[in-house]
Short mmCIF file of C-alpha atoms and ligand atoms in Angstrom, two decimals:
data_model
loop_
_atom_site.label_atom_id
_atom_site.label_comp_id
_atom_site.label_asym_id
_atom_site.label_seq_id
_atom_site.Cartn_x
_atom_site.Cartn_y
_atom_site.Cartn_z
CA MET H 1 351.79 52.02 46.43
CA THR H 2 353.22 48.70 44.82
CA ASP H 3 350.92 46.86 46.90
CA PHE H 4 348.24 48.85 45.35
CA SER H 5 349.51 48.13 41.75
CA THR H 6 350.48 44.46 42.63
CA ILE H 7 346.72 44.32 43.78
CA TYR H 8 345.49 45.85 40.62
CA LYS H 9 347.33 43.55 38.39
CA LEU H 10 345.84 40.84 40.23
CA SER H 11 342.37 41.33 39.91
CA LEU H 12 343.22 42.63 36.83
CA VAL H 13 344.16 39.00 35.88
CA ALA H 14 341.14 37.28 37.62
CA VAL H 15 338.60 39.52 35.25
CA ILE H 16 340.29 38.36 32.63
CA CYS H 17 340.02 34.63 33.22
CA PHE H 18 336.62 34.97 34.57
CA ILE H 19 335.42 36.48 30.68
CA GLN H 20 337.31 34.38 29.20
CA ALA H 21 336.22 31.16 30.97
CA CYS H 22 332.69 32.41 30.26
CA SER H 23 332.64 33.19 26.82
CA SER H 24 334.83 30.11 26.40
CA SER H 25 332.85 28.02 28.51
CA CYS H 26 329.98 28.50 26.45
CA PRO H 27 330.30 25.15 23.44
CA VAL H 28 329.84 25.14 19.60
CA LEU H 29 327.42 22.07 19.36
CA GLU H 30 327.01 19.81 16.37
CA CYS H 31 324.24 18.32 16.57
CA TRP H 32 321.54 16.39 14.43
CA PHE H 33 318.47 18.02 12.81
CA VAL H 34 315.88 16.06 12.56
CA GLN H 35 312.37 16.56 10.68
CA GLU H 36 309.62 14.83 8.98
CA LYS H 37 310.15 15.01 4.94
CA THR H 38 307.52 16.71 3.82
CA GLY H 39 306.12 15.54 0.41
CA ARG H 40 306.02 12.45 1.30
CA GLY H 41 302.60 11.44 2.88
CA GLY H 42 301.51 7.81 4.13
CA GLY H 43 302.55 5.12 6.03
CA LEU H 44 302.33 4.41 9.88
CA THR H 45 306.20 5.60 10.16
CA ALA H 46 306.59 9.02 9.13
CA ALA H 47 309.80 9.51 7.19
CA THR H 48 312.37 11.88 8.71
CA SER H 49 315.27 13.08 7.18
CA GLN H 50 318.77 13.78 9.41
CA GLU H 51 320.97 16.49 8.84
CA LYS H 52 323.98 18.03 10.22
CA ALA H 53 323.63 20.88 12.20
CA LEU H 54 326.19 23.32 14.36
CA LEU H 55 324.87 25.77 17.28
CA HIS H 56 326.83 28.25 18.50
CA ILE H 57 325.61 29.52 21.99
CA ARG H 58 326.38 32.62 23.29
CA THR H 59 325.03 34.12 26.59
CA ASN H 60 323.85 37.28 25.04
CA ALA H 61 323.01 38.53 21.89
CA TYR H 62 325.79 41.26 21.49
CA SER H 63 329.11 38.76 22.22
CA ASN H 64 330.55 37.99 18.95
CA PRO H 65 330.00 34.37 18.10
CA ALA H 66 333.50 32.37 17.44
CA LYS H 67 333.75 33.45 13.63
CA SER H 68 332.75 30.86 11.54
CA GLN H 69 335.43 30.06 9.55
CA HIS H 70 336.17 26.85 12.14
CA ASP H 71 332.59 25.75 10.87
CA PRO H 72 333.37 22.34 9.43
CA SER H 73 332.09 22.10 5.48
CA ASP H 74 330.52 18.88 5.96
CA ILE H 75 327.45 21.20 7.24
CA ASN H 76 325.08 22.93 5.13
CA PRO H 77 324.93 26.57 6.01
CA GLU H 78 321.40 26.69 6.24
CA ARG H 79 322.03 24.74 9.66
CA ILE H 80 324.43 26.84 11.15
CA TYR H 81 322.89 28.18 13.83
CA PHE H 82 323.48 31.42 16.54
CA ILE H 83 321.77 30.47 19.98
CA THR H 84 321.62 33.01 22.76
CA ASP H 85 320.72 30.92 25.91
CA GLU H 86 320.98 33.94 28.83
CA GLY H 87 319.80 31.48 31.38
CA ALA H 88 323.34 29.84 30.22
CA SER H 89 322.46 26.27 30.78
CA LEU H 90 323.97 25.12 27.71
CA CYS H 91 326.84 26.82 28.66
CA HIS H 92 327.90 23.76 30.78
CA ARG H 93 331.38 22.00 30.52
CA SER H 94 330.26 19.06 29.82
CA LEU H 95 329.49 20.34 26.84
CA ASN H 96 332.58 21.30 25.95
CA PRO H 97 334.90 18.37 25.22
CA PRO H 98 338.51 18.83 25.43
CA ARG H 99 339.98 19.92 22.18
CA GLY H 100 340.13 16.45 19.62
CA SER H 101 338.13 14.18 22.30
CA VAL H 102 336.48 11.49 20.93
CA GLU H 103 333.38 11.25 22.73
CA LYS H 104 331.16 14.48 22.01
CA PRO H 105 328.03 15.94 23.74
CA ARG H 106 324.69 14.39 21.68
CA CYS H 107 322.34 16.94 20.69
CA GLU H 108 319.55 16.39 18.60
CA MET H 109 318.14 19.48 17.30
CA ASN H 110 313.63 19.23 15.74
CA PRO H 111 311.33 21.95 14.63
CA PHE H 112 308.60 22.74 17.40
CA LEU H 113 305.33 23.17 17.05
CA PRO H 114 303.63 25.51 20.00
CA GLN H 115 300.23 24.20 21.41
CA PRO H 116 297.74 24.07 24.43
CA SER H 117 298.04 21.04 26.22
CA THR H 118 294.60 19.60 27.41
CA LEU H 119 296.13 17.84 30.32
CA LYS H 120 294.01 18.51 33.18
CA TRP H 121 296.98 20.41 35.59
CA VAL H 122 298.59 21.78 32.47
CA ALA H 123 295.32 23.77 30.86
CA PRO H 124 294.53 26.04 33.02
CA LEU H 125 297.81 27.62 31.20
CA THR H 126 295.92 28.75 28.00
CA ASP H 127 292.94 29.70 30.06
CA SER H 128 293.22 33.02 28.65
CA ALA H 129 294.07 33.74 25.02
CA LEU H 130 297.65 35.15 24.95
CA SER H 131 299.63 37.48 22.33
CA PRO H 132 299.26 34.62 19.83
CA MET H 133 301.80 37.13 17.56
CA TYR H 134 304.78 36.18 19.69
CA LEU H 135 303.84 32.60 18.54
CA GLN H 136 304.14 32.98 15.00
CA ALA H 137 308.06 32.20 14.65
CA ASP H 138 309.69 29.59 13.94
CA TRP H 139 310.13 26.98 16.81
CA PHE H 140 313.04 24.79 17.70
CA SER H 141 313.08 22.71 20.22
CA THR H 142 316.89 20.81 21.24
CA ALA H 143 317.43 17.62 23.55
CA ILE H 144 320.92 17.44 24.50
CA GLN H 145 323.06 15.07 26.87
CA GLY H 146 326.75 15.79 28.26
CA LEU H 147 329.71 13.56 28.68
CA ASN H 148 329.63 11.35 30.95
CA LYS H 149 326.42 11.63 32.17
CA GLU H 150 327.18 15.08 34.24
CA LEU H 151 323.79 16.87 31.97
CA ALA H 152 320.55 16.81 30.21
CA ALA H 153 319.04 19.21 29.03
CA SER H 154 316.42 20.29 26.87
CA THR H 155 315.63 23.51 25.37
CA ILE H 156 312.46 25.17 23.30
CA MET H 157 314.02 27.98 21.19
CA ARG H 158 312.16 30.42 19.10
CA ALA H 159 313.65 32.44 16.26
CA PRO H 160 311.66 35.39 14.52
CA THR H 161 310.74 33.93 11.07
CA ALA H 162 313.52 33.20 8.50
CA THR H 163 315.85 34.22 10.51
CA LYS H 164 318.83 31.68 12.21
CA GLU H 165 319.32 34.04 15.16
CA GLN H 166 317.75 32.11 17.77
CA ASP H 167 316.50 32.77 21.35
CA VAL H 168 316.20 30.12 24.52
CA ILE H 169 313.11 30.72 25.28
CA LEU H 170 312.31 27.43 28.01
CA SER H 171 315.09 25.21 28.94
CA VAL H 172 314.83 22.17 31.38
CA THR H 173 317.96 20.48 32.83
CA SER H 174 318.91 17.87 35.05
CA LYS H 175 322.83 17.58 36.58
CA THR H 176 321.85 14.20 37.76
CA VAL H 177 320.97 12.02 35.02
CA SER H 178 321.87 8.70 36.35
CA VAL H 179 321.28 8.35 40.03
CA GLN H 180 322.20 5.98 42.81
CA SER H 181 320.36 5.96 46.53
CA ARG H 182 320.56 3.04 49.08
CA LEU H 183 317.36 1.71 50.36
CA GLY H 184 315.49 3.82 52.38
CA GLU H 185 317.44 6.99 52.07
CA THR H 186 315.62 10.11 50.61
CA ALA H 187 316.78 10.19 46.63
CA LEU H 188 317.05 13.21 44.99
CA LEU H 189 316.38 12.98 41.52
CA ASP H 190 317.78 16.90 39.88
CA CYS H 191 315.71 18.95 37.68
CA GLY H 192 315.88 22.56 36.63
CA PHE H 193 314.24 24.77 34.49
CA TRP H 194 314.77 28.42 32.96
CA VAL H 195 312.30 30.61 31.34
CA ASP H 196 313.62 33.93 29.75
CA PRO H 197 312.43 36.34 31.58
CA SER H 198 311.50 39.07 28.75
CA SER H 199 308.34 36.54 27.48
CA PRO H 200 305.63 37.13 26.91
CA LEU H 201 305.11 33.14 28.13
CA SER H 202 306.96 34.50 31.31
CA GLY H 203 304.89 34.48 34.73
CA SER H 204 302.21 33.43 33.11
CA GLY H 205 302.62 30.61 35.21
CA PHE H 206 303.96 26.79 34.52
CA ALA H 207 303.37 23.34 35.71
CA VAL H 208 305.68 20.35 36.72
CA GLU H 209 305.03 16.43 35.94
CA TRP H 210 307.10 13.91 36.71
CA ARG H 211 306.56 10.41 35.13
CA TYR H 212 307.85 6.89 35.70
CA GLN H 213 308.49 4.44 32.87
CA PHE H 214 310.24 0.98 33.77
CA ARG H 215 310.08 -1.48 30.84
CA GLY H 216 306.95 0.29 28.95
CA ASN H 217 305.22 0.83 32.04
CA GLY H 218 304.38 4.32 32.75
CA ARG H 219 302.24 5.90 35.62
CA LEU H 220 302.44 9.32 37.06
CA VAL H 221 304.54 10.55 39.90
CA LEU H 222 303.34 13.80 41.18
CA ALA H 223 301.99 16.64 38.45
CA TYR H 224 301.75 20.04 40.22
CA ASP H 225 299.89 23.03 38.79
CA GLY H 226 301.95 25.96 39.41
CA LYS H 227 299.51 28.79 38.19
CA THR H 228 297.00 27.40 41.02
CA ASP H 229 299.07 25.64 43.29
CA ARG H 230 297.45 22.72 43.15
CA LEU H 231 298.88 19.29 43.13
CA ALA H 232 296.84 16.41 41.03
CA ASP H 233 295.39 13.53 42.95
CA THR H 234 297.24 10.68 41.20
CA GLN H 235 300.39 11.46 43.29
CA GLU H 236 302.95 8.82 44.96
CA GLU H 237 302.91 8.38 48.51
CA GLY H 238 306.89 9.62 49.66
CA ALA H 239 307.13 11.91 46.65
CA THR H 240 307.05 15.64 46.84
CA LEU H 241 308.77 18.71 45.57
CA ASP H 242 310.67 21.73 47.38
CA PHE H 243 307.65 23.87 46.06
CA ASP H 244 309.64 27.31 47.95
CA GLY H 245 312.61 25.96 45.49
CA LEU H 246 309.89 26.00 42.72
CA HIS H 247 308.50 29.42 42.33
CA GLU H 248 311.85 30.80 43.24
CA LYS H 249 314.27 29.28 41.44
CA GLY H 250 312.43 26.94 38.92
CA ASN H 251 313.99 23.49 41.13
CA ALA H 252 311.86 21.31 40.51
CA SER H 253 313.46 18.14 41.35
CA LEU H 254 311.71 15.33 42.75
CA ILE H 255 312.43 14.23 46.37
CA LEU H 256 311.45 10.10 46.98
CA GLN H 257 311.82 10.27 50.56
CA GLU H 258 312.33 6.64 50.99
CA ALA H 259 313.57 4.94 48.60
CA LYS H 260 312.33 1.21 47.48
CA VAL H 261 313.52 -1.60 45.40
CA HIS H 262 310.05 -0.91 43.26
CA HIS H 263 311.79 3.18 42.77
CA SER H 264 314.54 1.90 40.43
CA GLY H 265 313.34 3.02 36.86
CA MET H 266 313.40 6.08 34.61
CA TYR H 267 311.73 9.28 35.54
CA ILE H 268 310.62 11.87 32.90
CA CYS H 269 310.69 15.52 34.52
CA THR H 270 308.43 17.74 31.91
CA VAL H 271 307.70 21.36 32.18
CA TYR H 272 304.82 23.35 30.95
CA LEU H 273 304.82 26.99 29.83
CA PRO H 274 301.78 28.27 28.06
CA TYR H 275 302.46 26.35 24.67
CA LEU H 276 305.66 25.10 25.37
CA VAL H 277 306.92 22.43 26.79
CA ALA H 278 310.01 20.54 27.29
CA GLN H 279 311.26 17.23 29.44
CA VAL H 280 314.54 15.62 30.42
CA ALA H 281 315.09 11.77 31.69
CA VAL H 282 316.45 10.93 35.07
CA GLU H 283 317.45 7.19 35.47
CA LEU H 284 317.16 5.54 39.06
CA ASP H 285 318.90 2.80 40.72
CA ILE H 286 318.25 1.77 44.45
CA VAL H 287 321.32 -0.45 45.19
CA GLU H 288 322.04 -2.29 47.75
CA PRO H 289 324.57 -4.44 48.87
CA PRO H 290 323.90 -8.36 50.86
CA SER H 291 323.72 -8.66 54.23
CA LEU H 292 325.74 -12.16 54.55
CA SER H 293 325.17 -15.12 57.44
CA ILE H 294 327.68 -18.52 57.45
CA HIS H 295 325.80 -21.57 59.67
CA PRO H 296 326.57 -22.84 61.24
CA SER H 297 328.54 -20.23 63.62
CA PRO H 298 330.89 -21.46 64.91
CA LEU H 299 331.88 -24.33 63.02
CA PRO H 300 332.23 -27.79 64.95
CA LEU H 301 335.70 -28.95 65.30
CA ALA H 302 336.59 -31.01 61.84
CA VAL H 303 338.87 -34.46 61.64
CA PRO H 304 340.90 -34.76 58.76
CA GLY H 305 339.23 -37.19 56.11
CA GLN H 306 335.77 -35.58 57.39
CA THR H 307 333.52 -33.42 55.07
CA VAL H 308 333.04 -29.89 56.22
CA SER H 309 329.49 -28.64 55.48
CA VAL H 310 329.33 -25.08 55.51
CA GLN H 311 326.50 -22.77 54.16
CA CYS H 312 326.20 -18.73 53.26
CA GLU H 313 323.54 -16.60 52.79
CA ALA H 314 323.22 -13.39 51.10
CA SER H 315 320.49 -11.45 51.37
CA GLY H 316 318.50 -7.84 51.13
CA PHE H 317 320.49 -6.80 48.16
CA ALA H 318 318.97 -5.22 44.90
CA PRO H 319 320.17 -5.29 41.61
CA LEU H 320 319.53 -9.21 41.28
CA SER H 321 323.27 -9.98 40.01
CA LEU H 322 325.19 -11.26 42.74
CA GLU H 323 328.42 -13.04 42.53
CA LEU H 324 328.86 -15.94 45.13
CA SER H 325 331.97 -17.65 46.04
CA TRP H 326 334.28 -19.17 48.91
CA GLU H 327 338.17 -18.49 50.05
CA PHE H 328 340.18 -20.28 52.50
CA LYS H 329 342.74 -18.30 54.33
CA GLY H 330 345.21 -20.60 56.31
CA ALA H 331 347.47 -20.03 59.24
CA ASP H 332 349.83 -18.61 57.02
CA GLY H 333 347.97 -15.67 55.41
CA LYS H 334 347.51 -17.00 52.08
CA SER H 335 344.24 -16.77 50.41
CA ARG H 336 342.90 -19.74 48.35
CA PRO H 337 339.97 -20.37 46.19
CA LEU H 338 337.34 -22.67 46.88
CA GLY H 339 335.18 -22.19 44.18
CA SER H 340 331.51 -20.74 44.16
CA GLY H 341 330.03 -23.91 46.19
CA SER H 342 326.55 -24.72 45.32
CA VAL H 343 324.22 -21.71 44.72
CA THR H 344 320.76 -21.70 45.00
CA GLY H 345 318.42 -20.03 42.90
CA HIS H 346 317.08 -16.41 44.43
CA ARG H 347 314.45 -15.11 46.53
CA GLN H 348 312.47 -12.03 46.56
CA ALA H 349 311.29 -10.72 49.62
CA TRP H 350 308.41 -8.56 50.40
CA ASP H 351 310.22 -4.98 50.43
CA GLY H 352 311.53 -6.34 46.62
CA THR H 353 315.20 -6.90 47.70
CA TYR H 354 316.67 -10.78 46.68
CA SER H 355 318.59 -13.67 48.69
CA GLN H 356 320.53 -16.04 47.95
CA SER H 357 323.10 -18.99 49.22
CA THR H 358 326.02 -21.38 48.54
CA ARG H 359 326.60 -24.33 49.89
CA LEU H 360 330.44 -25.71 50.04
CA GLU H 361 331.20 -29.03 51.23
CA LEU H 362 334.75 -29.06 51.94
CA ASP H 363 336.18 -32.41 51.22
CA THR H 364 339.36 -32.06 54.41
CA THR H 365 341.44 -34.86 52.84
CA LYS H 366 341.70 -33.34 49.08
CA LEU H 367 342.69 -29.55 50.33
CA ASP H 368 346.00 -29.42 52.65
CA LEU H 369 344.34 -27.19 55.27
CA GLY H 370 346.73 -27.45 58.23
CA ARG H 371 345.39 -27.31 61.46
CA GLY H 372 342.60 -25.12 59.67
CA GLY H 373 341.89 -21.10 59.20
CA GLU H 374 339.64 -18.94 58.27
CA LEU H 375 336.65 -19.69 55.63
CA ILE H 376 335.37 -16.26 53.88
CA CYS H 377 332.33 -16.24 51.89
CA VAL H 378 332.53 -13.53 49.14
CA ALA H 379 329.75 -12.06 47.84
CA GLY H 380 330.50 -9.54 44.50
CA HIS H 381 327.77 -6.60 43.89
CA VAL H 382 327.14 -3.68 42.21
CA GLY H 383 326.82 -2.19 45.70
CA GLY H 384 329.93 -2.74 46.97
CA THR H 385 331.93 -6.14 47.81
CA GLN H 386 330.97 -8.03 51.08
CA GLN H 387 332.53 -10.38 52.95
CA ALA H 388 331.89 -12.71 56.11
CA SER H 389 333.91 -15.92 57.41
CA VAL H 390 334.20 -18.51 60.05
CA THR H 391 337.00 -20.18 61.78
CA LEU H 392 337.70 -23.55 60.98
CA ASN H 393 339.47 -25.69 63.22
CA VAL H 394 341.29 -29.27 61.78
CA ILE H 395 341.80 -31.40 64.75
CA GLY H 396 344.27 -34.29 65.05
CA PHE H 397 345.90 -33.70 62.30
CA SER H 398 348.14 -36.35 60.20
CA THR H 399 351.19 -34.31 59.35
CA PRO H 400 352.78 -32.58 62.27
CA SER H 401 354.01 -29.15 61.27
CA ILE H 402 357.67 -27.96 62.81
CA GLU H 403 356.22 -25.88 65.26
CA ASP H 404 354.20 -28.90 66.38
CA SER H 405 357.15 -31.18 66.30
CA MET H 406 359.79 -28.45 68.51
CA ALA H 407 356.56 -28.39 71.26
CA MET H 408 356.84 -32.04 70.82
CA VAL H 409 360.58 -32.44 71.93
CA GLY H 410 359.81 -29.53 74.19
CA VAL H 411 357.44 -31.56 76.07
CA ALA H 412 359.50 -34.63 75.91
CA LEU H 413 362.15 -32.35 77.71
CA VAL H 414 360.42 -31.12 80.41
CA LEU H 415 358.81 -34.60 81.27
CA TYR H 416 362.58 -35.98 81.13
CA GLY H 417 363.43 -33.03 83.46
CA LEU H 418 360.79 -33.48 85.77
CA ILE H 419 361.16 -37.38 86.24
CA LYS H 420 364.83 -36.67 86.92
CA PHE H 421 364.04 -33.98 89.55
CA VAL H 422 361.42 -35.85 91.33
CA SER H 423 363.48 -38.91 91.59
CA TRP H 424 366.91 -37.16 92.31
CA THR H 425 365.37 -35.49 95.10
CA PHE H 426 363.47 -38.81 96.16
CA THR H 427 366.91 -40.67 96.37
CA GLY H 428 368.66 -37.83 97.69
CA SER H 429 366.24 -37.19 100.85
CA GLY H 430 366.38 -40.81 101.60
CA SER H 431 370.72 -40.92 101.88
CA ASP H 432 370.31 -37.81 104.03
CA GLU H 433 368.27 -39.70 106.04
CA ALA H 434 370.14 -42.25 106.10
CA VAL H 435 373.37 -39.97 107.02
CA GLN H 436 371.50 -38.08 109.93
CA GLN H 437 370.61 -41.75 111.25
CA ASP H 438 374.49 -42.93 111.07
CA LYS H 439 375.08 -39.40 113.20
CA LYS H 440 372.62 -40.01 116.03
CA ASP H 441 373.70 -43.98 115.63
CA LYS H 442 376.89 -42.74 116.70
C1 NAG O 1 316.84 21.69 44.40
O1 NAG O 1 315.69 21.46 45.69
C2 NAG O 1 316.31 20.19 46.61
C3 NAG O 1 315.51 19.97 47.72
O2 NAG O 1 315.40 21.02 48.45
C4 NAG O 1 317.60 20.34 47.30
O3 NAG O 1 318.58 19.63 47.89
C5 NAG O 1 318.29 21.00 46.16
O4 NAG O 1 320.15 21.46 46.27
C6 NAG O 1 317.89 21.79 44.83
N1 NAG O 1 318.63 22.44 43.91
C7 NAG O 1 319.34 23.50 43.66
C8 NAG O 1 320.03 23.26 41.89
O5 NAG O 1 319.18 24.60 44.47
#
C-alpha cells in the first residue's frame, strides 16, 4: 500500500516536472523586426527600418503564454507576437539562456511574401492552383541563431490578417551550425524541416536544395524535387541525402561521403514548399593535423663545436595555419625551447593539403647539451599539436659530469686491482715453485 502511494507520488512529481520543463523550454525571444521603409522609393539600397520585437513561443494555441507583465517597456506593443510552434523547433534550450545571461540568441523577423518559385526543381510544386485564400494573410519569416552555435532555425509564419497570433507553418533547423571533419571521413551537415500538418500546403510536395558558398563563389551541391522524387542534374560527387529519412521525418541532412579540403565552406540548406521557402546555413571546416618527419634520422653523432643541422617536415595538414618550433630535452628531463628554426614557405599538394618545413642549425658550443638528449619538433595546429623527436648524441664532451668522474674512478680502481692481482699471482706462484724446488733438493 505504501509502495503504491510512493510510486503514485513519484510519478505525479515526474509528470509535473515534465510539464514544467516542456512549458518553460519554449522561449520568449527578443527579436529585431526589420522591414523595408515604405514611402521612400528610389536609390539602389532599399532603406530599412529596424524595431525591437518580442516573440512569445508556445507549442499550442491553448496554452496560456506567460502573461505580458514582464514585457520590456522599450518594445512597441504592436511588435509583441504570440507564436504557436507545434513542431517545437523553437523550444530549444539554446534559445532559452539563463536569466541575466549577457549572451542572447540572435533573431531577425521580416515580413514575407508567399510566391511560386521558378527554379526547375521547385516549379512542379505550384503546378496545380492552390487555395489562394489561404495565402491571403500576414506572413512573416524569422532567422534565429541559438547560443553556442547549437541551433540555427528559420521559420515561415502565418497570421490571419490583422492579428498578432502567428502559426509556424514551415520551420527549417540545423543542430550542426559549425561542423569539423577530418579528411576522408563522412561529413554530416544536419538540416531538418517541419511542416504544420494542418496547413493546406502540407502534403503537396517539397523540394530541398543544398548550395555551397565560399568567398563569394557559389555552386549547387544537390537539388531534390520531393514531389516527383527527382534529383537535379547538377550533382556533386559523393554528396547525398537519406531519402527515406527525408520523406518520413523531414531529415534533409547532407551527407558528404569523403570529406576533401575543397569542401570547406558554407553550405545553405533550403527547403521549399509551394509558395514558401526557408533556409539555414551550416559551416564545414575540414581540419587535418600534420604528419611530421625529421631528417636525418637517426642523427649522426655530434662532436662539441660542431653545428648540427636537422630538418622537420610537416605535411598533409589543413587549414594552412601552422606554428613550427623546436625543443631540446636533456638527460635531466627538462625541456628547453630552441625557437622556430628557419621556416620555409608552404606548398599545397594535389589533395589540397599543405606542407611546410623548418631547418634547425644547432650550435653545440652555445648550448650546454651535455651528452645529448632529444630534439623535438613541435607543430601547433587547430587539428591538434603534433610532435616528432630524434636522439642527439654528443661525444667527447669537454666537461665530464659527476657520473663520468665516478665511472673513471671506478675504472681506475678496477684496473689497479687487476694489475695488483696479476702481479701477485705471478710473484706468488714463482715463490711456490721455488719452495717445491727446495723440497726436492732436500
Ligand atoms: C538524418 O540522417 C542522417 C543520415 O542517415 C543520420 O545520420 C542522422 O542521425 C539523421 N538525423 C536525425 C535527426 O534523425
